[in-house]
PDB file of N, CA, C and O in Angstrom:
ATOM      1  N   MET A   1       0.833  -1.186   0.000  1.00 81.00           N
ATOM      2  CA  MET A   1       0.000   0.000   0.000  1.00 81.00           C
ATOM      3  C   MET A   1       0.873   1.244   0.000  1.00 81.00           C
ATOM      4  O   MET A   1       1.981   1.232   0.505  1.00 81.00           O
ATOM      5  N   LEU A   2       0.321   2.301  -0.516  1.00 93.00           N
ATOM      6  CA  LEU A   2       0.994   3.586  -0.531  1.00 93.00           C
ATOM      7  C   LEU A   2       0.783   4.296   0.794  1.00 93.00           C
ATOM      8  O   LEU A   2      -0.227   4.085   1.470  1.00 93.00           O
ATOM      9  N   THR A   3       1.713   5.149   1.139  1.00 95.00           N
ATOM     10  CA  THR A   3       1.545   6.037   2.277  1.00 95.00           C
ATOM     11  C   THR A   3       1.495   7.458   1.741  1.00 95.00           C
ATOM     12  O   THR A   3       2.375   7.871   0.983  1.00 95.00           O
ATOM     13  N   VAL A   4       0.451   8.198   2.109  1.00 96.00           N
ATOM     14  CA  VAL A   4       0.332   9.604   1.735  1.00 96.00           C
ATOM     15  C   VAL A   4       0.391  10.401   3.022  1.00 96.00           C
ATOM     16  O   VAL A   4      -0.348  10.133   3.972  1.00 96.00           O
ATOM     17  N   GLU A   5       1.292  11.386   3.049  1.00 96.00           N
ATOM     18  CA  GLU A   5       1.494  12.204   4.246  1.00 96.00           C
ATOM     19  C   GLU A   5       1.435  13.671   3.861  1.00 96.00           C
ATOM     20  O   GLU A   5       1.605  14.028   2.701  1.00 96.00           O
ATOM     21  N   LYS A   6       1.192  14.512   4.855  1.00 95.00           N
ATOM     22  CA  LYS A   6       1.215  15.962   4.666  1.00 95.00           C
ATOM     23  C   LYS A   6       2.076  16.568   5.761  1.00 95.00           C
ATOM     24  O   LYS A   6       2.293  15.956   6.811  1.00 95.00           O
ATOM     25  N   ASP A   7       2.559  17.775   5.494  1.00 94.00           N
ATOM     26  CA  ASP A   7       3.282  18.471   6.550  1.00 94.00           C
ATOM     27  C   ASP A   7       2.277  19.113   7.502  1.00 94.00           C
ATOM     28  O   ASP A   7       1.070  19.076   7.266  1.00 94.00           O
ATOM     29  N   LYS A   8       2.761  19.680   8.597  1.00 90.00           N
ATOM     30  CA  LYS A   8       1.886  20.243   9.624  1.00 90.00           C
ATOM     31  C   LYS A   8       0.932  21.296   9.070  1.00 90.00           C
ATOM     32  O   LYS A   8      -0.202  21.383   9.498  1.00 90.00           O
ATOM     33  N   ASP A   9       1.405  22.086   8.122  1.00 89.00           N
ATOM     34  CA  ASP A   9       0.594  23.171   7.574  1.00 89.00           C
ATOM     35  C   ASP A   9      -0.197  22.751   6.340  1.00 89.00           C
ATOM     36  O   ASP A   9      -0.880  23.565   5.736  1.00 89.00           O
ATOM     37  N   ALA A  10      -0.098  21.478   5.958  1.00 89.00           N
ATOM     38  CA  ALA A  10      -0.769  20.937   4.766  1.00 89.00           C
ATOM     39  C   ALA A  10      -0.379  21.719   3.513  1.00 89.00           C
ATOM     40  O   ALA A  10      -1.188  21.919   2.620  1.00 89.00           O
ATOM     41  N   GLU A  11       0.870  22.171   3.463  1.00 93.00           N
ATOM     42  CA  GLU A  11       1.375  22.855   2.277  1.00 93.00           C
ATOM     43  C   GLU A  11       2.142  21.911   1.358  1.00 93.00           C
ATOM     44  O   GLU A  11       2.359  22.226   0.195  1.00 93.00           O
ATOM     45  N   GLN A  12       2.531  20.765   1.879  1.00 95.00           N
ATOM     46  CA  GLN A  12       3.260  19.781   1.096  1.00 95.00           C
ATOM     47  C   GLN A  12       2.640  18.406   1.320  1.00 95.00           C
ATOM     48  O   GLN A  12       2.196  18.097   2.414  1.00 95.00           O
ATOM     49  N   VAL A  13       2.628  17.620   0.253  1.00 96.00           N
ATOM     50  CA  VAL A  13       2.125  16.254   0.322  1.00 96.00           C
ATOM     51  C   VAL A  13       3.253  15.324  -0.092  1.00 96.00           C
ATOM     52  O   VAL A  13       3.978  15.605  -1.043  1.00 96.00           O
ATOM     53  N   TYR A  14       3.398  14.217   0.617  1.00 96.00           N
ATOM     54  CA  TYR A  14       4.454  13.240   0.360  1.00 96.00           C
ATOM     55  C   TYR A  14       3.801  11.895   0.046  1.00 96.00           C
ATOM     56  O   TYR A  14       2.918  11.454   0.771  1.00 96.00           O
ATOM     57  N   ILE A  15       4.232  11.250  -1.021  1.00 96.00           N
ATOM     58  CA  ILE A  15       3.741   9.929  -1.369  1.00 96.00           C
ATOM     59  C   ILE A  15       4.915   8.966  -1.290  1.00 96.00           C
ATOM     60  O   ILE A  15       5.940   9.176  -1.939  1.00 96.00           O
ATOM     61  N   HIS A  16       4.761   7.924  -0.488  1.00 95.00           N
ATOM     62  CA  HIS A  16       5.786   6.898  -0.320  1.00 95.00           C
ATOM     63  C   HIS A  16       5.246   5.590  -0.880  1.00 95.00           C
ATOM     64  O   HIS A  16       4.112   5.212  -0.594  1.00 95.00           O
ATOM     65  N   GLY A  17       6.063   4.893  -1.659  1.00 95.00           N
ATOM     66  CA  GLY A  17       5.652   3.601  -2.179  1.00 95.00           C
ATOM     67  C   GLY A  17       6.804   2.890  -2.845  1.00 95.00           C
ATOM     68  O   GLY A  17       7.761   3.508  -3.302  1.00 95.00           O
ATOM     69  N   SER A  18       6.688   1.590  -2.922  1.00 95.00           N
ATOM     70  CA  SER A  18       7.679   0.783  -3.638  1.00 95.00           C
ATOM     71  C   SER A  18       7.492   1.018  -5.134  1.00 95.00           C
ATOM     72  O   SER A  18       6.465   1.567  -5.559  1.00 95.00           O
ATOM     73  N   PRO A  19       8.447   0.601  -5.960  1.00 96.00           N
ATOM     74  CA  PRO A  19       8.252   0.734  -7.406  1.00 96.00           C
ATOM     75  C   PRO A  19       6.942   0.096  -7.879  1.00 96.00           C
ATOM     76  O   PRO A  19       6.222   0.688  -8.688  1.00 96.00           O
ATOM     77  N   GLU A  20       6.609  -1.065  -7.350  1.00 96.00           N
ATOM     78  CA  GLU A  20       5.356  -1.734  -7.730  1.00 96.00           C
ATOM     79  C   GLU A  20       4.139  -0.894  -7.337  1.00 96.00           C
ATOM     80  O   GLU A  20       3.185  -0.760  -8.109  1.00 96.00           O
ATOM     81  N   GLN A  21       4.163  -0.331  -6.137  1.00 96.00           N
ATOM     82  CA  GLN A  21       3.048   0.488  -5.669  1.00 96.00           C
ATOM     83  C   GLN A  21       2.911   1.770  -6.490  1.00 96.00           C
ATOM     84  O   GLN A  21       1.799   2.202  -6.789  1.00 96.00           O
ATOM     85  N   LEU A  22       4.036   2.359  -6.852  1.00 97.00           N
ATOM     86  CA  LEU A  22       3.992   3.572  -7.661  1.00 97.00           C
ATOM     87  C   LEU A  22       3.487   3.281  -9.068  1.00 97.00           C
ATOM     88  O   LEU A  22       2.750   4.084  -9.651  1.00 97.00           O
ATOM     89  N   ARG A  23       3.827   2.125  -9.622  1.00 97.00           N
ATOM     90  CA  ARG A  23       3.279   1.733 -10.928  1.00 97.00           C
ATOM     91  C   ARG A  23       1.772   1.508 -10.831  1.00 97.00           C
ATOM     92  O   ARG A  23       1.020   1.851 -11.744  1.00 97.00           O
ATOM     93  N   TRP A  24       1.316   0.929  -9.726  1.00 97.00           N
ATOM     94  CA  TRP A  24      -0.114   0.747  -9.489  1.00 97.00           C
ATOM     95  C   TRP A  24      -0.815   2.100  -9.489  1.00 97.00           C
ATOM     96  O   TRP A  24      -1.861   2.272 -10.127  1.00 97.00           O
ATOM     97  N   LEU A  25      -0.225   3.086  -8.788  1.00 97.00           N
ATOM     98  CA  LEU A  25      -0.790   4.437  -8.745  1.00 97.00           C
ATOM     99  C   LEU A  25      -0.814   5.053 -10.140  1.00 97.00           C
ATOM    100  O   LEU A  25      -1.809   5.673 -10.528  1.00 97.00           O
ATOM    101  N   ALA A  26       0.236   4.847 -10.906  1.00 98.00           N
ATOM    102  CA  ALA A  26       0.289   5.376 -12.274  1.00 98.00           C
ATOM    103  C   ALA A  26      -0.838   4.783 -13.122  1.00 98.00           C
ATOM    104  O   ALA A  26      -1.471   5.504 -13.914  1.00 98.00           O
ATOM    105  N   ARG A  27      -1.127   3.504 -12.955  1.00 97.00           N
ATOM    106  CA  ARG A  27      -2.224   2.881 -13.703  1.00 97.00           C
ATOM    107  C   ARG A  27      -3.574   3.462 -13.280  1.00 97.00           C
ATOM    108  O   ARG A  27      -4.451   3.691 -14.112  1.00 97.00           O
ATOM    109  N   ARG A  28      -3.738   3.702 -11.984  1.00 97.00           N
ATOM    110  CA  ARG A  28      -4.994   4.313 -11.499  1.00 97.00           C
ATOM    111  C   ARG A  28      -5.149   5.716 -12.065  1.00 97.00           C
ATOM    112  O   ARG A  28      -6.240   6.101 -12.477  1.00 97.00           O
ATOM    113  N   LEU A  29      -4.058   6.485 -12.085  1.00 97.00           N
ATOM    114  CA  LEU A  29      -4.117   7.835 -12.633  1.00 97.00           C
ATOM    115  C   LEU A  29      -4.425   7.805 -14.125  1.00 97.00           C
ATOM    116  O   LEU A  29      -5.207   8.622 -14.622  1.00 97.00           O
ATOM    117  N   ASP A  30      -3.848   6.852 -14.835  1.00 97.00           N
ATOM    118  CA  ASP A  30      -4.122   6.712 -16.262  1.00 97.00           C
ATOM    119  C   ASP A  30      -5.589   6.367 -16.497  1.00 97.00           C
ATOM    120  O   ASP A  30      -6.224   6.900 -17.418  1.00 97.00           O
ATOM    121  N   ALA A  31      -6.158   5.510 -15.665  1.00 97.00           N
ATOM    122  CA  ALA A  31      -7.574   5.157 -15.795  1.00 97.00           C
ATOM    123  C   ALA A  31      -8.467   6.378 -15.561  1.00 97.00           C
ATOM    124  O   ALA A  31      -9.463   6.570 -16.276  1.00 97.00           O
ATOM    125  N   ILE A  32      -8.120   7.203 -14.590  1.00 97.00           N
ATOM    126  CA  ILE A  32      -8.875   8.435 -14.334  1.00 97.00           C
ATOM    127  C   ILE A  32      -8.774   9.358 -15.543  1.00 97.00           C
ATOM    128  O   ILE A  32      -9.774   9.939 -15.985  1.00 97.00           O
ATOM    129  N   ALA A  33      -7.584   9.476 -16.105  1.00 96.00           N
ATOM    130  CA  ALA A  33      -7.380  10.332 -17.275  1.00 96.00           C
ATOM    131  C   ALA A  33      -8.204   9.847 -18.464  1.00 96.00           C
ATOM    132  O   ALA A  33      -8.845  10.650 -19.160  1.00 96.00           O
ATOM    133  N   MET A  34      -8.218   8.551 -18.707  1.00 96.00           N
ATOM    134  CA  MET A  34      -8.982   8.005 -19.831  1.00 96.00           C
ATOM    135  C   MET A  34     -10.485   8.224 -19.631  1.00 96.00           C
ATOM    136  O   MET A  34     -11.193   8.597 -20.571  1.00 96.00           O
ATOM    137  N   GLN A  35     -10.968   8.039 -18.414  1.00 96.00           N
ATOM    138  CA  GLN A  35     -12.385   8.274 -18.140  1.00 96.00           C
ATOM    139  C   GLN A  35     -12.733   9.752 -18.300  1.00 96.00           C
ATOM    140  O   GLN A  35     -13.791  10.090 -18.823  1.00 96.00           O
ATOM    141  N   ALA A  36     -11.848  10.640 -17.874  1.00 96.00           N
ATOM    142  CA  ALA A  36     -12.090  12.074 -18.017  1.00 96.00           C
ATOM    143  C   ALA A  36     -12.133  12.469 -19.493  1.00 96.00           C
ATOM    144  O   ALA A  36     -12.928  13.319 -19.884  1.00 96.00           O
ATOM    145  N   GLU A  37     -11.297  11.845 -20.304  1.00 95.00           N
ATOM    146  CA  GLU A  37     -11.330  12.124 -21.742  1.00 95.00           C
ATOM    147  C   GLU A  37     -12.660  11.692 -22.351  1.00 95.00           C
ATOM    148  O   GLU A  37     -13.192  12.362 -23.238  1.00 95.00           O
ATOM    149  N   LYS A  38     -13.216  10.583 -21.886  1.00 94.00           N
ATOM    150  CA  LYS A  38     -14.475  10.063 -22.423  1.00 94.00           C
ATOM    151  C   LYS A  38     -15.683  10.860 -21.950  1.00 94.00           C
ATOM    152  O   LYS A  38     -16.572  11.180 -22.729  1.00 94.00           O
ATOM    153  N   SER A  39     -15.740  11.121 -20.651  1.00 94.00           N
ATOM    154  CA  SER A  39     -16.958  11.705 -20.077  1.00 94.00           C
ATOM    155  C   SER A  39     -16.821  13.164 -19.658  1.00 94.00           C
ATOM    156  O   SER A  39     -17.804  13.772 -19.245  1.00 94.00           O
ATOM    157  N   GLY A  40     -15.616  13.705 -19.698  1.00 94.00           N
ATOM    158  CA  GLY A  40     -15.411  15.093 -19.286  1.00 94.00           C
ATOM    159  C   GLY A  40     -14.933  15.240 -17.855  1.00 94.00           C
ATOM    160  O   GLY A  40     -14.385  16.265 -17.493  1.00 94.00           O
ATOM    161  N   HIS A  41     -15.170  14.209 -17.057  1.00 95.00           N
ATOM    162  CA  HIS A  41     -14.705  14.254 -15.667  1.00 95.00           C
ATOM    163  C   HIS A  41     -14.647  12.834 -15.100  1.00 95.00           C
ATOM    164  O   HIS A  41     -15.333  11.940 -15.589  1.00 95.00           O
ATOM    165  N   ALA A  42     -13.834  12.659 -14.090  1.00 97.00           N
ATOM    166  CA  ALA A  42     -13.703  11.374 -13.413  1.00 97.00           C
ATOM    167  C   ALA A  42     -13.061  11.617 -12.059  1.00 97.00           C
ATOM    168  O   ALA A  42     -12.448  12.663 -11.829  1.00 97.00           O
ATOM    169  N   HIS A  43     -13.212  10.640 -11.174  1.00 97.00           N
ATOM    170  CA  HIS A  43     -12.531  10.734  -9.885  1.00 97.00           C
ATOM    171  C   HIS A  43     -12.367   9.338  -9.306  1.00 97.00           C
ATOM    172  O   HIS A  43     -13.014   8.387  -9.731  1.00 97.00           O
ATOM    173  N   ASP A  44     -11.472   9.255  -8.344  1.00 97.00           N
ATOM    174  CA  ASP A  44     -11.222   7.995  -7.657  1.00 97.00           C
ATOM    175  C   ASP A  44     -10.843   8.312  -6.217  1.00 97.00           C
ATOM    176  O   ASP A  44     -10.240   9.351  -5.937  1.00 97.00           O
ATOM    177  N   TYR A  45     -11.235   7.426  -5.319  1.00 97.00           N
ATOM    178  CA  TYR A  45     -10.944   7.583  -3.899  1.00 97.00           C
ATOM    179  C   TYR A  45      -9.887   6.584  -3.481  1.00 97.00           C
ATOM    180  O   TYR A  45      -9.976   5.405  -3.816  1.00 97.00           O
ATOM    181  N   LEU A  46      -8.914   7.045  -2.726  1.00 97.00           N
ATOM    182  CA  LEU A  46      -7.907   6.179  -2.122  1.00 97.00           C
ATOM    183  C   LEU A  46      -7.969   6.437  -0.620  1.00 97.00           C
ATOM    184  O   LEU A  46      -7.882   7.581  -0.181  1.00 97.00           O
ATOM    185  N   MET A  47      -8.141   5.358   0.172  1.00 97.00           N
ATOM    186  CA  MET A  47      -8.324   5.528   1.613  1.00 97.00           C
ATOM    187  C   MET A  47      -7.547   4.490   2.406  1.00 97.00           C
ATOM    188  O   MET A  47      -7.256   3.403   1.903  1.00 97.00           O
ATOM    189  N   THR A  48      -7.264   4.835   3.652  1.00 97.00           N
ATOM    190  CA  THR A  48      -6.674   3.887   4.589  1.00 97.00           C
ATOM    191  C   THR A  48      -7.766   2.961   5.108  1.00 97.00           C
ATOM    192  O   THR A  48      -8.962   3.232   4.945  1.00 97.00           O
ATOM    193  N   GLU A  49      -7.363   1.891   5.752  1.00 96.00           N
ATOM    194  CA  GLU A  49      -8.334   0.975   6.369  1.00 96.00           C
ATOM    195  C   GLU A  49      -9.172   1.698   7.421  1.00 96.00           C
ATOM    196  O   GLU A  49     -10.348   1.393   7.597  1.00 96.00           O
ATOM    197  N   ASP A  50      -8.556   2.658   8.122  1.00 95.00           N
ATOM    198  CA  ASP A  50      -9.285   3.422   9.137  1.00 95.00           C
ATOM    199  C   ASP A  50     -10.481   4.149   8.536  1.00 95.00           C
ATOM    200  O   ASP A  50     -11.442   4.451   9.239  1.00 95.00           O
ATOM    201  N   TRP A  51     -10.400   4.445   7.239  1.00 97.00           N
ATOM    202  CA  TRP A  51     -11.470   5.181   6.557  1.00 97.00           C
ATOM    203  C   TRP A  51     -12.265   4.274   5.622  1.00 97.00           C
ATOM    204  O   TRP A  51     -13.001   4.740   4.755  1.00 97.00           O
ATOM    205  N   GLY A  52     -12.102   2.980   5.753  1.00 96.00           N
ATOM    206  CA  GLY A  52     -12.892   2.037   4.986  1.00 96.00           C
ATOM    207  C   GLY A  52     -12.293   1.603   3.660  1.00 96.00           C
ATOM    208  O   GLY A  52     -12.950   0.949   2.870  1.00 96.00           O
ATOM    209  N   GLY A  53     -11.044   1.953   3.415  1.00 96.00           N
ATOM    210  CA  GLY A  53     -10.400   1.566   2.168  1.00 96.00           C
ATOM    211  C   GLY A  53      -9.281   0.575   2.391  1.00 96.00           C
ATOM    212  O   GLY A  53      -9.064   0.093   3.500  1.00 96.00           O
ATOM    213  N   ASN A  54      -8.555   0.297   1.318  1.00 95.00           N
ATOM    214  CA  ASN A  54      -7.391  -0.579   1.440  1.00 95.00           C
ATOM    215  C   ASN A  54      -6.285  -0.169   0.480  1.00 95.00           C
ATOM    216  O   ASN A  54      -5.359  -0.918   0.245  1.00 95.00           O
ATOM    217  N   GLU A  55      -6.393   1.033  -0.074  1.00 96.00           N
ATOM    218  CA  GLU A  55      -5.393   1.504  -1.030  1.00 96.00           C
ATOM    219  C   GLU A  55      -4.210   2.202  -0.350  1.00 96.00           C
ATOM    220  O   GLU A  55      -3.105   2.186  -0.873  1.00 96.00           O
ATOM    221  N   LEU A  56      -4.459   2.810   0.791  1.00 97.00           N
ATOM    222  CA  LEU A  56      -3.418   3.553   1.506  1.00 97.00           C
ATOM    223  C   LEU A  56      -3.173   2.912   2.864  1.00 97.00           C
ATOM    224  O   LEU A  56      -4.065   2.318   3.456  1.00 97.00           O
ATOM    225  N   THR A  57      -1.964   3.079   3.352  1.00 95.00           N
ATOM    226  CA  THR A  57      -1.639   2.591   4.684  1.00 95.00           C
ATOM    227  C   THR A  57      -1.582   3.775   5.650  1.00 95.00           C
ATOM    228  O   THR A  57      -1.373   4.917   5.237  1.00 95.00           O
ATOM    229  N   ASN A  58      -1.775   3.506   6.916  1.00 93.00           N
ATOM    230  CA  ASN A  58      -1.641   4.558   7.926  1.00 93.00           C
ATOM    231  C   ASN A  58      -0.294   4.468   8.638  1.00 93.00           C
ATOM    232  O   ASN A  58      -0.120   5.002   9.714  1.00 93.00           O
ATOM    233  N   GLU A  59       0.666   3.799   7.997  1.00 93.00           N
ATOM    234  CA  GLU A  59       2.014   3.693   8.542  1.00 93.00           C
ATOM    235  C   GLU A  59       2.802   4.943   8.168  1.00 93.00           C
ATOM    236  O   GLU A  59       3.108   5.182   7.008  1.00 93.00           O
ATOM    237  N   LEU A  60       3.124   5.753   9.148  1.00 94.00           N
ATOM    238  CA  LEU A  60       3.875   6.987   8.928  1.00 94.00           C
ATOM    239  C   LEU A  60       5.332   6.658   8.615  1.00 94.00           C
ATOM    240  O   LEU A  60       5.984   5.945   9.371  1.00 94.00           O
ATOM    241  N   ILE A  61       5.817   7.163   7.502  1.00 92.00           N
ATOM    242  CA  ILE A  61       7.202   6.916   7.100  1.00 92.00           C
ATOM    243  C   ILE A  61       8.071   8.142   7.361  1.00 92.00           C
ATOM    244  O   ILE A  61       9.223   8.026   7.731  1.00 92.00           O
ATOM    245  N   GLY A  62       7.501   9.318   7.194  1.00 87.00           N
ATOM    246  CA  GLY A  62       8.246  10.560   7.410  1.00 87.00           C
ATOM    247  C   GLY A  62       8.417  10.878   8.883  1.00 87.00           C
ATOM    248  O   GLY A  62       8.086  10.079   9.768  1.00 87.00           O
ATOM    249  N   ASN A  63       8.899  12.063   9.156  1.00 88.00           N
ATOM    250  CA  ASN A  63       9.171  12.530  10.510  1.00 88.00           C
ATOM    251  C   ASN A  63       7.859  12.706  11.282  1.00 88.00           C
ATOM    252  O   ASN A  63       7.034  13.530  10.914  1.00 88.00           O
ATOM    253  N   PRO A  64       7.654  11.955  12.369  1.00 89.00           N
ATOM    254  CA  PRO A  64       6.394  12.054  13.116  1.00 89.00           C
ATOM    255  C   PRO A  64       6.174  13.421  13.768  1.00 89.00           C
ATOM    256  O   PRO A  64       5.052  13.751  14.130  1.00 89.00           O
ATOM    257  N   GLU A  65       7.224  14.200  13.907  1.00 89.00           N
ATOM    258  CA  GLU A  65       7.073  15.526  14.501  1.00 89.00           C
ATOM    259  C   GLU A  65       6.559  16.544  13.490  1.00 89.00           C
ATOM    260  O   GLU A  65       6.015  17.571  13.877  1.00 89.00           O
ATOM    261  N   SER A  66       6.732  16.263  12.188  1.00 91.00           N
ATOM    262  CA  SER A  66       6.325  17.245  11.191  1.00 91.00           C
ATOM    263  C   SER A  66       5.385  16.697  10.121  1.00 91.00           C
ATOM    264  O   SER A  66       4.875  17.454   9.313  1.00 91.00           O
ATOM    265  N   HIS A  67       5.148  15.391  10.110  1.00 94.00           N
ATOM    266  CA  HIS A  67       4.271  14.783   9.106  1.00 94.00           C
ATOM    267  C   HIS A  67       3.061  14.141   9.771  1.00 94.00           C
ATOM    268  O   HIS A  67       3.132  13.717  10.921  1.00 94.00           O
ATOM    269  N   ALA A  68       1.987  14.052   9.022  1.00 95.00           N
ATOM    270  CA  ALA A  68       0.767  13.362   9.467  1.00 95.00           C
ATOM    271  C   ALA A  68       0.219  12.564   8.296  1.00 95.00           C
ATOM    272  O   ALA A  68       0.396  12.929   7.133  1.00 95.00           O
ATOM    273  N   ILE A  69      -0.474  11.490   8.604  1.00 96.00           N
ATOM    274  CA  ILE A  69      -1.062  10.616   7.588  1.00 96.00           C
ATOM    275  C   ILE A  69      -2.255  11.309   6.933  1.00 96.00           C
ATOM    276  O   ILE A  69      -3.047  11.967   7.607  1.00 96.00           O
ATOM    277  N   VAL A  70      -2.385  11.112   5.635  1.00 96.00           N
ATOM    278  CA  VAL A  70      -3.594  11.492   4.904  1.00 96.00           C
ATOM    279  C   VAL A  70      -4.417  10.210   4.764  1.00 96.00           C
ATOM    280  O   VAL A  70      -3.962   9.242   4.171  1.00 96.00           O
ATOM    281  N   ASN A  71      -5.602  10.200   5.335  1.00 97.00           N
ATOM    282  CA  ASN A  71      -6.444   9.013   5.320  1.00 97.00           C
ATOM    283  C   ASN A  71      -7.307   8.883   4.078  1.00 97.00           C
ATOM    284  O   ASN A  71      -7.784   7.804   3.755  1.00 97.00           O
ATOM    285  N   HIS A  72      -7.538   9.989   3.384  1.00 97.00           N
ATOM    286  CA  HIS A  72      -8.470   9.980   2.262  1.00 97.00           C
ATOM    287  C   HIS A  72      -7.929  10.921   1.176  1.00 97.00           C
ATOM    288  O   HIS A  72      -7.822  12.120   1.385  1.00 97.00           O
ATOM    289  N   LEU A  73      -7.614  10.342   0.046  1.00 97.00           N
ATOM    290  CA  LEU A  73      -7.115  11.101  -1.103  1.00 97.00           C
ATOM    291  C   LEU A  73      -8.101  10.933  -2.238  1.00 97.00           C
ATOM    292  O   LEU A  73      -8.451   9.807  -2.605  1.00 97.00           O
ATOM    293  N   ILE A  74      -8.596  12.036  -2.784  1.00 97.00           N
ATOM    294  CA  ILE A  74      -9.495  11.995  -3.925  1.00 97.00           C
ATOM    295  C   ILE A  74      -8.755  12.616  -5.099  1.00 97.00           C
ATOM    296  O   ILE A  74      -8.215  13.710  -4.996  1.00 97.00           O
ATOM    297  N   VAL A  75      -8.709  11.876  -6.204  1.00 97.00           N
ATOM    298  CA  VAL A  75      -8.042  12.358  -7.419  1.00 97.00           C
ATOM    299  C   VAL A  75      -9.127  12.650  -8.450  1.00 97.00           C
ATOM    300  O   VAL A  75      -9.953  11.781  -8.756  1.00 97.00           O
ATOM    301  N   TYR A  76      -9.144  13.881  -8.964  1.00 97.00           N
ATOM    302  CA  TYR A  76     -10.124  14.301  -9.954  1.00 97.00           C
ATOM    303  C   TYR A  76      -9.452  14.453 -11.314  1.00 97.00           C
ATOM    304  O   TYR A  76      -8.335  14.962 -11.406  1.00 97.00           O
ATOM    305  N   GLY A  77     -10.160  14.058 -12.343  1.00 97.00           N
ATOM    306  CA  GLY A  77      -9.720  14.282 -13.715  1.00 97.00           C
ATOM    307  C   GLY A  77     -10.770  15.112 -14.431  1.00 97.00           C
ATOM    308  O   GLY A  77     -11.978  14.872 -14.291  1.00 97.00           O
ATOM    309  N   HIS A  78     -10.322  16.112 -15.195  1.00 95.00           N
ATOM    310  CA  HIS A  78     -11.217  16.985 -15.955  1.00 95.00           C
ATOM    311  C   HIS A  78     -10.714  17.051 -17.391  1.00 95.00           C
ATOM    312  O   HIS A  78      -9.508  17.175 -17.621  1.00 95.00           O
ATOM    313  N   ALA A  79     -11.625  17.029 -18.325  1.00 89.00           N
ATOM    314  CA  ALA A  79     -11.249  17.137 -19.730  1.00 89.00           C
ATOM    315  C   ALA A  79     -10.690  18.533 -20.005  1.00 89.00           C
ATOM    316  O   ALA A  79     -11.091  19.508 -19.375  1.00 89.00           O
ATOM    317  N   SER A  80      -9.768  18.595 -20.923  1.00 80.00           N
ATOM    318  CA  SER A  80      -9.191  19.890 -21.316  1.00 80.00           C
ATOM    319  C   SER A  80     -10.266  20.757 -21.949  1.00 80.00           C
ATOM    320  O   SER A  80     -11.156  20.263 -22.636  1.00 80.00           O
ATOM    321  N   LYS A  81     -10.136  22.037 -21.744  1.00 68.00           N
ATOM    322  CA  LYS A  81     -11.106  22.982 -22.328  1.00 68.00           C
ATOM    323  C   LYS A  81     -10.556  23.608 -23.570  1.00 68.00           C
ATOM    324  O   LYS A  81      -9.455  23.747 -23.830  1.00 68.00           O
TER     325      LYS A  81
END
């Protein structure tokens, strides 16, 4: 599973994953892009188990003093105008 973290001020987002996990994310992003091209918009939810999903982990990899887990990531795709 991927780990998504934010800094204390939520100004930066960090994504941690193995090469396999990052390729999985790339495929999900490509699927969102293809759906957005077809219908004009698309979205997908990625969540930790705490939030009812299984795509993200709640294992903090970054500095616990400055990072926090993101439990719910929504990726939106919009067709070009």
